[in-house]
GROMACS .gro file of N, CA and C in nm:
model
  339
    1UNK      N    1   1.896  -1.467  -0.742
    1UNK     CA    2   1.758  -1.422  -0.750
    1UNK      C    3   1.667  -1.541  -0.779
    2UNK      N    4   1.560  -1.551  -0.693
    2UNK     CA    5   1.450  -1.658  -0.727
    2UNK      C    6   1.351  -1.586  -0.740
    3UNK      N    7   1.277  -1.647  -0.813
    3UNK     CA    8   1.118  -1.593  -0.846
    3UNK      C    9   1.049  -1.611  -0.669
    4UNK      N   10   0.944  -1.489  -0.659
    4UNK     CA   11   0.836  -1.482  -0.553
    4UNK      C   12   0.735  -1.464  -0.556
    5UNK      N   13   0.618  -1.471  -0.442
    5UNK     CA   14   0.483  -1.471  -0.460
    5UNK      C   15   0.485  -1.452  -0.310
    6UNK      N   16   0.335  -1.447  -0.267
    6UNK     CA   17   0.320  -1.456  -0.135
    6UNK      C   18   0.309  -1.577  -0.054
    7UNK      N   19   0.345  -1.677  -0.144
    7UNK     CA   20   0.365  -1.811  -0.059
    7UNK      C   21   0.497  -1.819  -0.036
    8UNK      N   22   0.609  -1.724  -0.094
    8UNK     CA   23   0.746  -1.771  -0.026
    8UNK      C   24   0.768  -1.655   0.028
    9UNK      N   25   0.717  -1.484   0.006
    9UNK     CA   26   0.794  -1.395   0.086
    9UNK      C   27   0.730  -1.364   0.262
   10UNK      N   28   0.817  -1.269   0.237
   10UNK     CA   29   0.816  -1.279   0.399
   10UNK      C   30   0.646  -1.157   0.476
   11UNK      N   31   0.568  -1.260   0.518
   11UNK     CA   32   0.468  -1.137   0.566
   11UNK      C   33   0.432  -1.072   0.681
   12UNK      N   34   0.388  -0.998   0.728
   12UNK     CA   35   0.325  -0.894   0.841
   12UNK      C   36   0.204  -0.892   0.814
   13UNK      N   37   0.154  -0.856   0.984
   13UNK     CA   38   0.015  -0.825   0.967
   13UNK      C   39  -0.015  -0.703   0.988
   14UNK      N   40  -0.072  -0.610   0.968
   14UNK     CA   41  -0.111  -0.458   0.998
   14UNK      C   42  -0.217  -0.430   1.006
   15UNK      N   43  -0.258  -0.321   1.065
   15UNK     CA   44  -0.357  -0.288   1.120
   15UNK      C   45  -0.434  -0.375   1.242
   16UNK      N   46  -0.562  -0.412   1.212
   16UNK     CA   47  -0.605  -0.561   1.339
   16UNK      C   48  -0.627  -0.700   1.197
   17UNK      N   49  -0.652  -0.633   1.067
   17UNK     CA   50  -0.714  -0.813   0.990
   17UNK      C   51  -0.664  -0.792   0.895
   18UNK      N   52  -0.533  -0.683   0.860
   18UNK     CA   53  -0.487  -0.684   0.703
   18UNK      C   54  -0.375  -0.777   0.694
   19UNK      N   55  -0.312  -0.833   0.562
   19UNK     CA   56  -0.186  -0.905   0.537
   19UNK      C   57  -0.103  -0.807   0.448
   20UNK      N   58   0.010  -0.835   0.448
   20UNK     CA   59   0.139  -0.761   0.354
   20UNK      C   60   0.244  -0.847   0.336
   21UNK      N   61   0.293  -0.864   0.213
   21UNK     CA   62   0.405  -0.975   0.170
   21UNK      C   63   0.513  -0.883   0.122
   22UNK      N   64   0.632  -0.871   0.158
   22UNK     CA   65   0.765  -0.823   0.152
   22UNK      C   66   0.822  -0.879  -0.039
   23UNK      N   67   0.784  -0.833  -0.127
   23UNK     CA   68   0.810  -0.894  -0.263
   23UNK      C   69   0.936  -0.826  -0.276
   24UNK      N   70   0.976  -0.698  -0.275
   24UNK     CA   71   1.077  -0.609  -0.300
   24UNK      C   72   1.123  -0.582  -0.163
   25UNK      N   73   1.275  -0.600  -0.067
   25UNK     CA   74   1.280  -0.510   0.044
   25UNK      C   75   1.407  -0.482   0.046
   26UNK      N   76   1.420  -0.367  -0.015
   26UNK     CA   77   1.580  -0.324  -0.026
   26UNK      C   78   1.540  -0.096   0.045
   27UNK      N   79   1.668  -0.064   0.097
   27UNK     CA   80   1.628   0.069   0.120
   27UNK      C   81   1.605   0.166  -0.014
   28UNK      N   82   1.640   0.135  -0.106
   28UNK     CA   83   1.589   0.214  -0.228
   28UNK      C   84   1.474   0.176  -0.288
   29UNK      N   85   1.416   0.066  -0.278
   29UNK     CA   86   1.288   0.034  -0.337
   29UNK      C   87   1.203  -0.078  -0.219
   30UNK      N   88   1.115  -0.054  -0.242
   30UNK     CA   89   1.030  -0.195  -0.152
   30UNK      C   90   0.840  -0.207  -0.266
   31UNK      N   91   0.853  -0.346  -0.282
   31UNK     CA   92   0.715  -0.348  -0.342
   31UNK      C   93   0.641  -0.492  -0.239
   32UNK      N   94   0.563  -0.386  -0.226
   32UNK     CA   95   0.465  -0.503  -0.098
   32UNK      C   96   0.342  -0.532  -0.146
   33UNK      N   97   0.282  -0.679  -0.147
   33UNK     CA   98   0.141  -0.726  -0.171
   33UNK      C   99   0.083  -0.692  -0.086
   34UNK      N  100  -0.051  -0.626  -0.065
   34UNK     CA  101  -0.137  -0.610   0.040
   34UNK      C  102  -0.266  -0.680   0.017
   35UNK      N  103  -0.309  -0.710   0.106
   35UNK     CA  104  -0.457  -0.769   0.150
   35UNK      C  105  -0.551  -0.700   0.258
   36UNK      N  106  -0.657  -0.671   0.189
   36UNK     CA  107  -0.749  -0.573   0.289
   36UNK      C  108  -0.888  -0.622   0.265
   37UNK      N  109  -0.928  -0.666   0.399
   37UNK     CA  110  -1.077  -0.722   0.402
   37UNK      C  111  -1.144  -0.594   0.387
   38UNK      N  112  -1.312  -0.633   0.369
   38UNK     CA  113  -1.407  -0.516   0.377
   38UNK      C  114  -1.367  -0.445   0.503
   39UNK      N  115  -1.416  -0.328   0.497
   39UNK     CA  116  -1.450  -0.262   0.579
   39UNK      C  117  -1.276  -0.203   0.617
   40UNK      N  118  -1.199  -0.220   0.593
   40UNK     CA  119  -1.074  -0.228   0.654
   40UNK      C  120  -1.003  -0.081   0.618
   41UNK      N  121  -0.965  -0.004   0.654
   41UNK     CA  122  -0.912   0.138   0.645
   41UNK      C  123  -0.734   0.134   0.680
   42UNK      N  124  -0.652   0.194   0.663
   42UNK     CA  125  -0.524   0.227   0.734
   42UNK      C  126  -0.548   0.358   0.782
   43UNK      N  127  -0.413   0.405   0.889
   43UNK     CA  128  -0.421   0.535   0.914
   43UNK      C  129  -0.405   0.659   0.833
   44UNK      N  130  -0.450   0.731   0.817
   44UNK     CA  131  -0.403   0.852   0.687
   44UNK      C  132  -0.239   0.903   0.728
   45UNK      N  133  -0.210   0.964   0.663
   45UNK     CA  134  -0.079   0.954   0.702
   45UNK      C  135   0.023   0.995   0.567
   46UNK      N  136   0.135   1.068   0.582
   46UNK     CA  137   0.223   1.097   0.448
   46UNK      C  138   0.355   1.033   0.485
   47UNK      N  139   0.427   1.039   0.357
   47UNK     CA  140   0.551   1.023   0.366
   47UNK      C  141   0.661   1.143   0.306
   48UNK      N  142   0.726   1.171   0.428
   48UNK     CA  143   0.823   1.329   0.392
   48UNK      C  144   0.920   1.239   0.247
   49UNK      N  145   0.944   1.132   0.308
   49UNK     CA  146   1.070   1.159   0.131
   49UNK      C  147   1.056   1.020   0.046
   50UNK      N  148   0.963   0.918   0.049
   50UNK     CA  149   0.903   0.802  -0.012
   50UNK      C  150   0.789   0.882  -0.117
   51UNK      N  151   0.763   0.785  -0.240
   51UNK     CA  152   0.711   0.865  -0.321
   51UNK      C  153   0.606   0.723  -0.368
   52UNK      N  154   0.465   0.672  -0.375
   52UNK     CA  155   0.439   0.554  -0.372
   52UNK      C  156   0.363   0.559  -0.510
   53UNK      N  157   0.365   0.402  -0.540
   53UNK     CA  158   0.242   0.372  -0.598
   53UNK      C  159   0.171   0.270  -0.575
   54UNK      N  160   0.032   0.282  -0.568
   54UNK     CA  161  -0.033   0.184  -0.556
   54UNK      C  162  -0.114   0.169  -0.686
   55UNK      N  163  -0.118  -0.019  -0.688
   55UNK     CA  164  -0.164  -0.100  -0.807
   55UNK      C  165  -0.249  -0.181  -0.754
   56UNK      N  166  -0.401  -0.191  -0.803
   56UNK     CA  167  -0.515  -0.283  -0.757
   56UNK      C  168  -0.487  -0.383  -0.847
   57UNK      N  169  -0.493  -0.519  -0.772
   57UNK     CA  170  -0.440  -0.672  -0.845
   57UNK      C  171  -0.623  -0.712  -0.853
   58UNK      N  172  -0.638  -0.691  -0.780
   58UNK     CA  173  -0.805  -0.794  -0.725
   58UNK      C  174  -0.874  -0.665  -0.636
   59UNK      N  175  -1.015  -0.676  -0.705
   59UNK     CA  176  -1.111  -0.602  -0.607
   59UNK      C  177  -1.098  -0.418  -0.633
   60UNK      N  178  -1.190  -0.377  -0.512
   60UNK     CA  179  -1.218  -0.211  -0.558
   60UNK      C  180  -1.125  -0.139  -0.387
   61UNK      N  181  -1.001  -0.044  -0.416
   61UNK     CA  182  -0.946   0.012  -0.367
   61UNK      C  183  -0.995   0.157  -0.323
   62UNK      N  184  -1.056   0.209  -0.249
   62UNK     CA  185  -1.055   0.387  -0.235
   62UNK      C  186  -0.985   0.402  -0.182
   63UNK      N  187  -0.891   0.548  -0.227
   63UNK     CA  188  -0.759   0.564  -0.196
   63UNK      C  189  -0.822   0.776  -0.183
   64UNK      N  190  -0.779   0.810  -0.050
   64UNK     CA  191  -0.791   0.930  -0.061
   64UNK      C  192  -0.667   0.985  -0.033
   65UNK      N  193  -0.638   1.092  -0.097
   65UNK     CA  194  -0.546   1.204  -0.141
   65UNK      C  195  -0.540   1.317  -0.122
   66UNK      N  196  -0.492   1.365  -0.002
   66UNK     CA  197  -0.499   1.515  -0.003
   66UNK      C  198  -0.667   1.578   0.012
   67UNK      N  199  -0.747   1.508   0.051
   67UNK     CA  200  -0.913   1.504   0.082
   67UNK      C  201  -0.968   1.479  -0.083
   68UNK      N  202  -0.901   1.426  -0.158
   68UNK     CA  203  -0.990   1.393  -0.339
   68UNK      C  204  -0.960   1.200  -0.316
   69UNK      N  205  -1.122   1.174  -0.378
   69UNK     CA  206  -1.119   1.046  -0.346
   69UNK      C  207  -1.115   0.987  -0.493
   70UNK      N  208  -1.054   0.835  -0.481
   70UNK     CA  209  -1.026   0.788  -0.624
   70UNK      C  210  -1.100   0.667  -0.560
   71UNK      N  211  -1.143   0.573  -0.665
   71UNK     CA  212  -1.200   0.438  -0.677
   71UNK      C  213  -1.117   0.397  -0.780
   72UNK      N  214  -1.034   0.283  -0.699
   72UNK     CA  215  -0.944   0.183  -0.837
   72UNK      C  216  -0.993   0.101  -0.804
   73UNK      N  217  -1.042  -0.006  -0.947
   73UNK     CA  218  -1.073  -0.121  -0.940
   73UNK      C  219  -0.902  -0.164  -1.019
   74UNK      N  220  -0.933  -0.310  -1.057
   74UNK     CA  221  -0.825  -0.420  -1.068
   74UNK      C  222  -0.778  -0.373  -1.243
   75UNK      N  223  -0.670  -0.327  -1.222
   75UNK     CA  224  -0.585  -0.264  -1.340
   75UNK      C  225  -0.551  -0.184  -1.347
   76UNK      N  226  -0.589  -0.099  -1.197
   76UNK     CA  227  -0.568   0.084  -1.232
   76UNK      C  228  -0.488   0.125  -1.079
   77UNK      N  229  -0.422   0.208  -1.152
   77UNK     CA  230  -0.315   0.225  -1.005
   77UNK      C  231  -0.330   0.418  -0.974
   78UNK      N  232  -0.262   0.433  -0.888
   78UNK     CA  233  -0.263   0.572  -0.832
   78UNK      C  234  -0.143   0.605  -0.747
   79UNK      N  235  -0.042   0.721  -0.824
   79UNK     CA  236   0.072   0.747  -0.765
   79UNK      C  237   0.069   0.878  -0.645
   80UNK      N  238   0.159   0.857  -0.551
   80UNK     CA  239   0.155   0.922  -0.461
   80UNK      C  240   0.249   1.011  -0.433
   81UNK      N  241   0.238   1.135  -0.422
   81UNK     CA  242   0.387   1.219  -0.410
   81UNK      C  243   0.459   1.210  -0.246
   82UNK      N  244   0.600   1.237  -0.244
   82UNK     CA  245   0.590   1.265  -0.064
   82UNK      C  246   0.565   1.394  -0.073
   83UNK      N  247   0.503   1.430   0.052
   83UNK     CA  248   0.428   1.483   0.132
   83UNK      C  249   0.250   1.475   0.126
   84UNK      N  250   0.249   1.404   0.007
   84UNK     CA  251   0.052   1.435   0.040
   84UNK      C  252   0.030   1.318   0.155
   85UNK      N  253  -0.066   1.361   0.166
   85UNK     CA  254  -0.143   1.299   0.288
   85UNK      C  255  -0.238   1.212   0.181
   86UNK      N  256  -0.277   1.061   0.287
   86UNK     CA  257  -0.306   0.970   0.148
   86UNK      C  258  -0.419   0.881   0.272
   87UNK      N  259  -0.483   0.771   0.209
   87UNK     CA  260  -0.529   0.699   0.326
   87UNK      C  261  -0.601   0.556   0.228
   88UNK      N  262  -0.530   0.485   0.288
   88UNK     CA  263  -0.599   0.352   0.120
   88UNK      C  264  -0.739   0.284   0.249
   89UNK      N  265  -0.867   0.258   0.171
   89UNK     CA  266  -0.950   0.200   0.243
   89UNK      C  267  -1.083   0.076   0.150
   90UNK      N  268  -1.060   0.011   0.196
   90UNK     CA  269  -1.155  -0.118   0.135
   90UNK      C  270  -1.354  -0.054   0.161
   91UNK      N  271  -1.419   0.020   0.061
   91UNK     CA  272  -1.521   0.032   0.148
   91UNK      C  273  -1.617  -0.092   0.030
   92UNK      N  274  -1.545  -0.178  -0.025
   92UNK     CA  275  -1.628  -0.274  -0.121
   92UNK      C  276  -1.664  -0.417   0.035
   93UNK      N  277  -1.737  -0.507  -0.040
   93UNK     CA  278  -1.797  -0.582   0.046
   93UNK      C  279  -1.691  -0.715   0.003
   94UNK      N  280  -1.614  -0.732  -0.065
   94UNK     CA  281  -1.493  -0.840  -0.077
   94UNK      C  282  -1.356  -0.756  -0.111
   95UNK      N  283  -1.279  -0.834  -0.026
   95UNK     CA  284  -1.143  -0.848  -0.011
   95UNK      C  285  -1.078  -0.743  -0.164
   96UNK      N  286  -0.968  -0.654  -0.146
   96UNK     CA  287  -0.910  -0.628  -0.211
   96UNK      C  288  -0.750  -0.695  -0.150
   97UNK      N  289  -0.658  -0.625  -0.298
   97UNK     CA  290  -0.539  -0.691  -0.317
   97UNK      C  291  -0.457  -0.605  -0.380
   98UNK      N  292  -0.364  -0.577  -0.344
   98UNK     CA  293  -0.312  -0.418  -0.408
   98UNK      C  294  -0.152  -0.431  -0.443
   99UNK      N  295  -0.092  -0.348  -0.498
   99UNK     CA  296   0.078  -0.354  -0.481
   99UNK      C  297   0.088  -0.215  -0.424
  100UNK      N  298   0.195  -0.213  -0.329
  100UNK     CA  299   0.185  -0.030  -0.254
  100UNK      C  300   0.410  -0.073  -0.317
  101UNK      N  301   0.435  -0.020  -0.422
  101UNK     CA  302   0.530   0.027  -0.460
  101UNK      C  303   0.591   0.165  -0.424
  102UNK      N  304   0.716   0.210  -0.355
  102UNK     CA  305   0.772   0.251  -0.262
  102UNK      C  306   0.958   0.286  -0.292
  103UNK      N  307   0.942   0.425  -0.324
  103UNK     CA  308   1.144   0.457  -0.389
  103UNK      C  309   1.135   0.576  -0.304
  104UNK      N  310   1.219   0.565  -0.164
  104UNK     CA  311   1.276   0.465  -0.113
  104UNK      C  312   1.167   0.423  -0.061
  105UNK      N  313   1.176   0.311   0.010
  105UNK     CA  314   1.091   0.240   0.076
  105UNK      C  315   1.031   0.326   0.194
  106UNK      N  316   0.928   0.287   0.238
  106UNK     CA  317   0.819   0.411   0.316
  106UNK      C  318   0.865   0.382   0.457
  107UNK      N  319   0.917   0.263   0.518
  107UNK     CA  320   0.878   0.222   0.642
  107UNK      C  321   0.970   0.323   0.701
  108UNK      N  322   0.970   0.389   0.816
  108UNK     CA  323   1.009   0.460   0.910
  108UNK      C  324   1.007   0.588   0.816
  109UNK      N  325   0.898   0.646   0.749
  109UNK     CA  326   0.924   0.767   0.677
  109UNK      C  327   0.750   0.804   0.708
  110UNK      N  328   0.707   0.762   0.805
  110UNK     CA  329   0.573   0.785   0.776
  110UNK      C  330   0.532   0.875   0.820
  111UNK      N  331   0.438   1.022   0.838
  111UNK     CA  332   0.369   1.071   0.990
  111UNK      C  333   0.268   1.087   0.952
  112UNK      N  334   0.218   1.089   1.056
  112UNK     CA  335   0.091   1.076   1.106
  112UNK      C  336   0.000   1.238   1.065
  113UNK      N  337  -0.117   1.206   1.004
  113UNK     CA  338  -0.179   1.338   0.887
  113UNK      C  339  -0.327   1.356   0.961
   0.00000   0.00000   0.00000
């Protein structure tokens, strides 16, 4: 085990201008850094058997839930059950930075909400 950051793990790009760094990637857990410019939305969308959390590092996160909207700024996180329908979106005017924590890991568990 070595210590990581997003200068050594492994990243993706998503959506058309977001970043994501692979910190955790095992099938029972995955914890990913995200980066989301203004304006920047993902698709809404649930997960049948992933259960998440997301943690704001930097900046203001709106995260909607099941149609109830939350505003996290930097310290405050918001857990996600599977099956709600969820949708994380940047509507601040600078860059957020988030952790999207993930048991099991979300990728191929997603549909479309």
């Amino acid at each position: 085990m070595e210590p990581i950051s997003t200068a050594t793990a492994e990243h993706y790009g998503w959506g058309e201008v977001c970043d994501g760094w692979h910190l955790v990637r095992t099938p029972e857990l995955s914890v990913i850094e995200e980066r989301m410019p203004p304006g920047a939305s993902e698709q809404r969308h649930r997960h049948e058997i992933a259960r998440q959390f997301f943690y704001v590092l930097q900046g203001e996160l709106t995260m909607e839930v099941e149609g109830v909207i939350h505003a996290l700024t930097a310290g405050a996180g918001l857990e996600v059950a599977p099956g709600q329908a969820h949708q994380a979106i940047n509507q601040s005017g600078a860059n957020v930075r988030f952790l999207v924590v993930s048991q099991p890991r979300s990728h191929g568990d997603r549909v479309a909400s």
